[in-house]
């Protein structure tokens, strides 16, 4: 049965959630306080770079229906399910900033009347205990507007953490490994089961461009308490961040002992207890989630007087890994002051324009502090970089070749697909010094050397003594 749904927040999570639910047949209104975003969405423009999102928005409008509003009131009043998908960025202390969530929960309460039972679903990543906070704030909102009706207005709170990865957000949302829902009452859980029935049963036709992966027949729905659902999200991200950090630690040791890290990762990833994903050595993870979620979990543990050394180490290992690039450049060029360094890629990973906590920005900051000159090319994230970081003196280029021209070194920062097919010999020819630091192990060391590059990757100590040159690792990862 189609349900009436409101989604508060039209960022990466909100707009994808709204579009997918409408595609499944629900009637969706997406609400955002950012008038510019809503105006663009109403014109049919996507506000983020996400493959197949524009097409999905068109299909969603034709199926269940989707519209975009700046005012929450009318949509929330009509809805059976209200998602909160606002940002929870980190504060300087590492805690999650809950001010957007608090405002959204309060205004949800203010929009409610006694007409129907509603479920307020927290999709934002929030610290353990926030489900209770949302409930209290919805009540406060009700008390502000309809104090007399307080006892007759019925609602439940659910925690439904999001596991999508930017760049494959639509596929992750329509064909998830699992759906996690926490709630403290049965009526709320039943409403969530009804909402997600088409997804659980996979009873919909796949949208164009986003085929159903082979073998998916039913999606498991994990139902649990609010607190456990909140903890599942943090634990999942902390584990993934730690797994990448582990691969990087091993890669750094591989460099010392002369082992090929990508091959080591293939060797351990084939162990079904370990799994091949998130084991690619590189310059570390970035993005809006891992850093903030690991910091927030660390902070929560500290509130209970528990010092999580493993989580702390994950953050430290990742911060150090980003600067490995600088060390490698120093080994090749000795002096960085006055040298021209070209960055290939800026986005924190391919297929997104998201620059939140992107390693590229830390590398750029450090290189500029050291007196280097910077050029960069990214297929989609350059305008975001210009807009968000005008302080970074980067010369933005039209192509990878423009970046290479007269550069003293190239650093591959983001493994965009188009970089795989670069004519390396041509790039090496136009550079002042053909130095290539491959921060994602995208290229074959042998091919780079044959093209004339002085190549260095991550965890790849040098010429091989036997067999073929190592090929890029299959141990892909994207957060
Ligand atoms: N981006 C991801 O890959 C991802 C993945 C899983 C979970 N999450 C979590 O989901 C949440 C949202 O993340 P995001 O990346 O979509 O954030 P975002 O910053 O891209 O978008 C948040 C949106 O909420 C809007 N907003 C803020 N306060 C509002 C209010 N009171 N009413 C209406 N709109 C309001 C903002 O204007 C913004 O458009 C975060 O908690 C994040 O940790 C994100």
JSON list of C-alpha atoms in Angstrom, two decimals, residues 48-165:
[
{"chain": "A", "resi": 48, "resn": "UNK", "atom": "CA", "xyz": [24.34, 16.70, -6.07]},
{"chain": "A", "resi": 49, "resn": "UNK", "atom": "CA", "xyz": [26.41, 14.75, -8.55]},
{"chain": "A", "resi": 50, "resn": "UNK", "atom": "CA", "xyz": [25.12, 11.19, -8.24]},
{"chain": "A", "resi": 51, "resn": "UNK", "atom": "CA", "xyz": [24.92, 8.80, -11.21]},
{"chain": "A", "resi": 52, "resn": "UNK", "atom": "CA", "xyz": [21.31, 8.09, -12.35]},
{"chain": "A", "resi": 53, "resn": "UNK", "atom": "CA", "xyz": [19.73, 10.45, -9.79]},
{"chain": "A", "resi": 54, "resn": "UNK", "atom": "CA", "xyz": [18.28, 12.86, -12.41]},
{"chain": "A", "resi": 55, "resn": "UNK", "atom": "CA", "xyz": [16.66, 9.94, -14.25]},
{"chain": "A", "resi": 56, "resn": "UNK", "atom": "CA", "xyz": [15.36, 8.46, -10.99]},
{"chain": "A", "resi": 57, "resn": "UNK", "atom": "CA", "xyz": [13.77, 11.79, -9.99]},
{"chain": "A", "resi": 58, "resn": "UNK", "atom": "CA", "xyz": [11.83, 11.81, -13.27]},
{"chain": "A", "resi": 59, "resn": "UNK", "atom": "CA", "xyz": [10.69, 8.20, -12.77]},
{"chain": "A", "resi": 60, "resn": "UNK", "atom": "CA", "xyz": [9.82, 8.92, -9.10]},
{"chain": "A", "resi": 61, "resn": "UNK", "atom": "CA", "xyz": [7.58, 11.82, -10.11]},
{"chain": "A", "resi": 62, "resn": "UNK", "atom": "CA", "xyz": [5.75, 9.57, -12.58]},
{"chain": "A", "resi": 63, "resn": "UNK", "atom": "CA", "xyz": [5.30, 6.68, -10.12]},
{"chain": "A", "resi": 64, "resn": "UNK", "atom": "CA", "xyz": [4.44, 7.56, -6.49]},
{"chain": "A", "resi": 65, "resn": "UNK", "atom": "CA", "xyz": [4.99, 11.30, -7.01]},
{"chain": "A", "resi": 66, "resn": "UNK", "atom": "CA", "xyz": [7.57, 13.59, -5.44]},
{"chain": "A", "resi": 67, "resn": "UNK", "atom": "CA", "xyz": [7.51, 17.31, -4.72]},
{"chain": "A", "resi": 68, "resn": "UNK", "atom": "CA", "xyz": [9.78, 19.78, -2.97]},
{"chain": "A", "resi": 69, "resn": "UNK", "atom": "CA", "xyz": [8.90, 22.33, -0.31]},
{"chain": "A", "resi": 70, "resn": "UNK", "atom": "CA", "xyz": [10.57, 24.77, 2.03]},
{"chain": "A", "resi": 71, "resn": "UNK", "atom": "CA", "xyz": [7.73, 24.58, 4.55]},
{"chain": "A", "resi": 72, "resn": "UNK", "atom": "CA", "xyz": [7.32, 21.39, 6.55]},
{"chain": "A", "resi": 73, "resn": "UNK", "atom": "CA", "xyz": [3.85, 21.98, 8.04]},
{"chain": "A", "resi": 74, "resn": "UNK", "atom": "CA", "xyz": [1.35, 20.76, 5.43]},
{"chain": "A", "resi": 75, "resn": "UNK", "atom": "CA", "xyz": [3.39, 17.78, 4.24]},
{"chain": "A", "resi": 76, "resn": "UNK", "atom": "CA", "xyz": [4.17, 16.54, 7.76]},
{"chain": "A", "resi": 77, "resn": "UNK", "atom": "CA", "xyz": [0.53, 16.90, 8.80]},
{"chain": "A", "resi": 78, "resn": "UNK", "atom": "CA", "xyz": [-0.56, 14.67, 5.90]},
{"chain": "A", "resi": 79, "resn": "UNK", "atom": "CA", "xyz": [2.22, 12.10, 6.25]},
{"chain": "A", "resi": 80, "resn": "UNK", "atom": "CA", "xyz": [2.23, 8.71, 7.93]},
{"chain": "A", "resi": 81, "resn": "UNK", "atom": "CA", "xyz": [6.03, 8.57, 7.89]},
{"chain": "A", "resi": 82, "resn": "UNK", "atom": "CA", "xyz": [8.36, 11.57, 8.38]},
{"chain": "A", "resi": 83, "resn": "UNK", "atom": "CA", "xyz": [12.06, 11.02, 7.79]},
{"chain": "A", "resi": 84, "resn": "UNK", "atom": "CA", "xyz": [14.67, 13.27, 9.35]},
{"chain": "A", "resi": 85, "resn": "UNK", "atom": "CA", "xyz": [17.72, 13.26, 7.06]},
{"chain": "A", "resi": 86, "resn": "UNK", "atom": "CA", "xyz": [19.46, 16.50, 8.01]},
{"chain": "A", "resi": 87, "resn": "UNK", "atom": "CA", "xyz": [23.22, 16.87, 8.45]},
{"chain": "A", "resi": 88, "resn": "UNK", "atom": "CA", "xyz": [24.96, 15.99, 11.72]},
{"chain": "A", "resi": 89, "resn": "UNK", "atom": "CA", "xyz": [28.41, 17.54, 11.09]},
{"chain": "A", "resi": 90, "resn": "UNK", "atom": "CA", "xyz": [31.17, 17.27, 13.68]},
{"chain": "A", "resi": 91, "resn": "UNK", "atom": "CA", "xyz": [31.83, 19.91, 16.32]},
{"chain": "A", "resi": 92, "resn": "UNK", "atom": "CA", "xyz": [35.42, 20.81, 17.20]},
{"chain": "A", "resi": 93, "resn": "UNK", "atom": "CA", "xyz": [35.20, 18.38, 20.14]},
{"chain": "A", "resi": 94, "resn": "UNK", "atom": "CA", "xyz": [34.36, 15.41, 17.85]},
{"chain": "A", "resi": 95, "resn": "UNK", "atom": "CA", "xyz": [30.75, 15.31, 19.06]},
{"chain": "A", "resi": 96, "resn": "UNK", "atom": "CA", "xyz": [27.98, 15.34, 16.44]},
{"chain": "A", "resi": 97, "resn": "UNK", "atom": "CA", "xyz": [26.30, 18.72, 16.00]},
{"chain": "A", "resi": 98, "resn": "UNK", "atom": "CA", "xyz": [22.64, 17.95, 16.64]},
{"chain": "A", "resi": 99, "resn": "UNK", "atom": "CA", "xyz": [21.26, 21.46, 16.13]},
{"chain": "A", "resi": 100, "resn": "UNK", "atom": "CA", "xyz": [19.76, 20.64, 12.66]},
{"chain": "A", "resi": 101, "resn": "UNK", "atom": "CA", "xyz": [18.23, 17.44, 14.00]},
{"chain": "A", "resi": 102, "resn": "UNK", "atom": "CA", "xyz": [16.79, 19.26, 17.01]},
{"chain": "A", "resi": 103, "resn": "UNK", "atom": "CA", "xyz": [15.20, 21.96, 14.83]},
{"chain": "A", "resi": 104, "resn": "UNK", "atom": "CA", "xyz": [13.76, 19.33, 12.46]},
{"chain": "A", "resi": 105, "resn": "UNK", "atom": "CA", "xyz": [12.31, 17.22, 15.31]},
{"chain": "A", "resi": 106, "resn": "UNK", "atom": "CA", "xyz": [10.75, 20.26, 17.00]},
{"chain": "A", "resi": 107, "resn": "UNK", "atom": "CA", "xyz": [9.12, 21.50, 13.78]},
{"chain": "A", "resi": 108, "resn": "UNK", "atom": "CA", "xyz": [7.84, 17.97, 13.08]},
{"chain": "A", "resi": 109, "resn": "UNK", "atom": "CA", "xyz": [6.08, 18.03, 16.45]},
{"chain": "A", "resi": 110, "resn": "UNK", "atom": "CA", "xyz": [4.71, 21.48, 15.74]},
{"chain": "A", "resi": 111, "resn": "UNK", "atom": "CA", "xyz": [3.14, 20.19, 12.49]},
{"chain": "A", "resi": 112, "resn": "UNK", "atom": "CA", "xyz": [1.35, 17.22, 14.08]},
{"chain": "A", "resi": 113, "resn": "UNK", "atom": "CA", "xyz": [-2.31, 16.94, 14.94]},
{"chain": "A", "resi": 114, "resn": "UNK", "atom": "CA", "xyz": [-4.42, 14.12, 16.30]},
{"chain": "A", "resi": 115, "resn": "UNK", "atom": "CA", "xyz": [-5.62, 13.06, 12.83]},
{"chain": "A", "resi": 116, "resn": "UNK", "atom": "CA", "xyz": [-3.43, 9.96, 12.49]},
{"chain": "A", "resi": 117, "resn": "UNK", "atom": "CA", "xyz": [-0.58, 7.91, 13.95]},
{"chain": "A", "resi": 118, "resn": "UNK", "atom": "CA", "xyz": [2.76, 9.05, 12.52]},
{"chain": "A", "resi": 119, "resn": "UNK", "atom": "CA", "xyz": [6.23, 7.59, 12.57]},
{"chain": "A", "resi": 120, "resn": "UNK", "atom": "CA", "xyz": [9.17, 9.97, 12.90]},
{"chain": "A", "resi": 121, "resn": "UNK", "atom": "CA", "xyz": [12.17, 8.18, 11.41]},
{"chain": "A", "resi": 122, "resn": "UNK", "atom": "CA", "xyz": [15.66, 9.25, 12.21]},
{"chain": "A", "resi": 123, "resn": "UNK", "atom": "CA", "xyz": [17.84, 8.60, 9.17]},
{"chain": "A", "resi": 124, "resn": "UNK", "atom": "CA", "xyz": [20.59, 11.01, 10.10]},
{"chain": "A", "resi": 125, "resn": "UNK", "atom": "CA", "xyz": [23.58, 9.39, 11.80]},
{"chain": "A", "resi": 126, "resn": "UNK", "atom": "CA", "xyz": [23.17, 10.35, 15.42]},
{"chain": "A", "resi": 127, "resn": "UNK", "atom": "CA", "xyz": [24.81, 9.38, 18.69]},
{"chain": "A", "resi": 128, "resn": "UNK", "atom": "CA", "xyz": [23.34, 6.64, 20.79]},
{"chain": "A", "resi": 129, "resn": "UNK", "atom": "CA", "xyz": [20.39, 8.02, 22.72]},
{"chain": "A", "resi": 130, "resn": "UNK", "atom": "CA", "xyz": [19.25, 10.44, 20.04]},
{"chain": "A", "resi": 131, "resn": "UNK", "atom": "CA", "xyz": [16.04, 8.47, 19.45]},
{"chain": "A", "resi": 132, "resn": "UNK", "atom": "CA", "xyz": [14.95, 9.48, 22.93]},
{"chain": "A", "resi": 133, "resn": "UNK", "atom": "CA", "xyz": [16.03, 13.04, 22.23]},
{"chain": "A", "resi": 134, "resn": "UNK", "atom": "CA", "xyz": [13.96, 13.13, 19.02]},
{"chain": "A", "resi": 135, "resn": "UNK", "atom": "CA", "xyz": [10.93, 11.87, 20.92]},
{"chain": "A", "resi": 136, "resn": "UNK", "atom": "CA", "xyz": [11.36, 14.56, 23.59]},
{"chain": "A", "resi": 137, "resn": "UNK", "atom": "CA", "xyz": [11.79, 17.29, 20.97]},
{"chain": "A", "resi": 138, "resn": "UNK", "atom": "CA", "xyz": [8.74, 16.20, 18.95]},
{"chain": "A", "resi": 139, "resn": "UNK", "atom": "CA", "xyz": [6.77, 16.38, 22.22]},
{"chain": "A", "resi": 140, "resn": "UNK", "atom": "CA", "xyz": [8.13, 19.87, 22.86]},
{"chain": "A", "resi": 141, "resn": "UNK", "atom": "CA", "xyz": [7.03, 20.90, 19.35]},
{"chain": "A", "resi": 142, "resn": "UNK", "atom": "CA", "xyz": [3.54, 19.53, 20.03]},
{"chain": "A", "resi": 143, "resn": "UNK", "atom": "CA", "xyz": [3.41, 21.34, 23.38]},
{"chain": "A", "resi": 144, "resn": "UNK", "atom": "CA", "xyz": [4.33, 24.63, 21.74]},
{"chain": "A", "resi": 145, "resn": "UNK", "atom": "CA", "xyz": [1.51, 24.52, 19.18]},
{"chain": "A", "resi": 146, "resn": "UNK", "atom": "CA", "xyz": [-1.20, 22.19, 20.49]},
{"chain": "A", "resi": 147, "resn": "UNK", "atom": "CA", "xyz": [-0.72, 21.78, 24.24]},
{"chain": "A", "resi": 148, "resn": "UNK", "atom": "CA", "xyz": [-4.36, 20.86, 24.74]},
{"chain": "A", "resi": 149, "resn": "UNK", "atom": "CA", "xyz": [-4.11, 17.95, 22.27]},
{"chain": "A", "resi": 150, "resn": "UNK", "atom": "CA", "xyz": [-0.85, 16.59, 23.64]},
{"chain": "A", "resi": 151, "resn": "UNK", "atom": "CA", "xyz": [-2.37, 13.31, 24.91]},
{"chain": "A", "resi": 152, "resn": "UNK", "atom": "CA", "xyz": [-4.32, 12.62, 21.73]},
{"chain": "A", "resi": 153, "resn": "UNK", "atom": "CA", "xyz": [-1.45, 13.17, 19.28]},
{"chain": "A", "resi": 154, "resn": "UNK", "atom": "CA", "xyz": [0.10, 9.77, 18.67]},
{"chain": "A", "resi": 155, "resn": "UNK", "atom": "CA", "xyz": [3.49, 9.12, 17.14]},
{"chain": "A", "resi": 156, "resn": "UNK", "atom": "CA", "xyz": [6.35, 6.63, 17.29]},
{"chain": "A", "resi": 157, "resn": "UNK", "atom": "CA", "xyz": [10.08, 7.17, 16.75]},
{"chain": "A", "resi": 158, "resn": "UNK", "atom": "CA", "xyz": [12.21, 4.85, 14.63]},
{"chain": "A", "resi": 159, "resn": "UNK", "atom": "CA", "xyz": [15.93, 4.77, 13.94]},
{"chain": "A", "resi": 160, "resn": "UNK", "atom": "CA", "xyz": [16.63, 3.72, 10.36]},
{"chain": "A", "resi": 161, "resn": "UNK", "atom": "CA", "xyz": [20.33, 4.34, 9.69]},
{"chain": "A", "resi": 162, "resn": "UNK", "atom": "CA", "xyz": [21.51, 4.86, 6.15]},
{"chain": "A", "resi": 163, "resn": "UNK", "atom": "CA", "xyz": [24.33, 2.82, 4.62]},
{"chain": "A", "resi": 164, "resn": "UNK", "atom": "CA", "xyz": [24.43, 4.25, 1.07]},
{"chain": "A", "resi": 165, "resn": "UNK", "atom": "CA", "xyz": [27.74, 5.09, -0.54]}
]
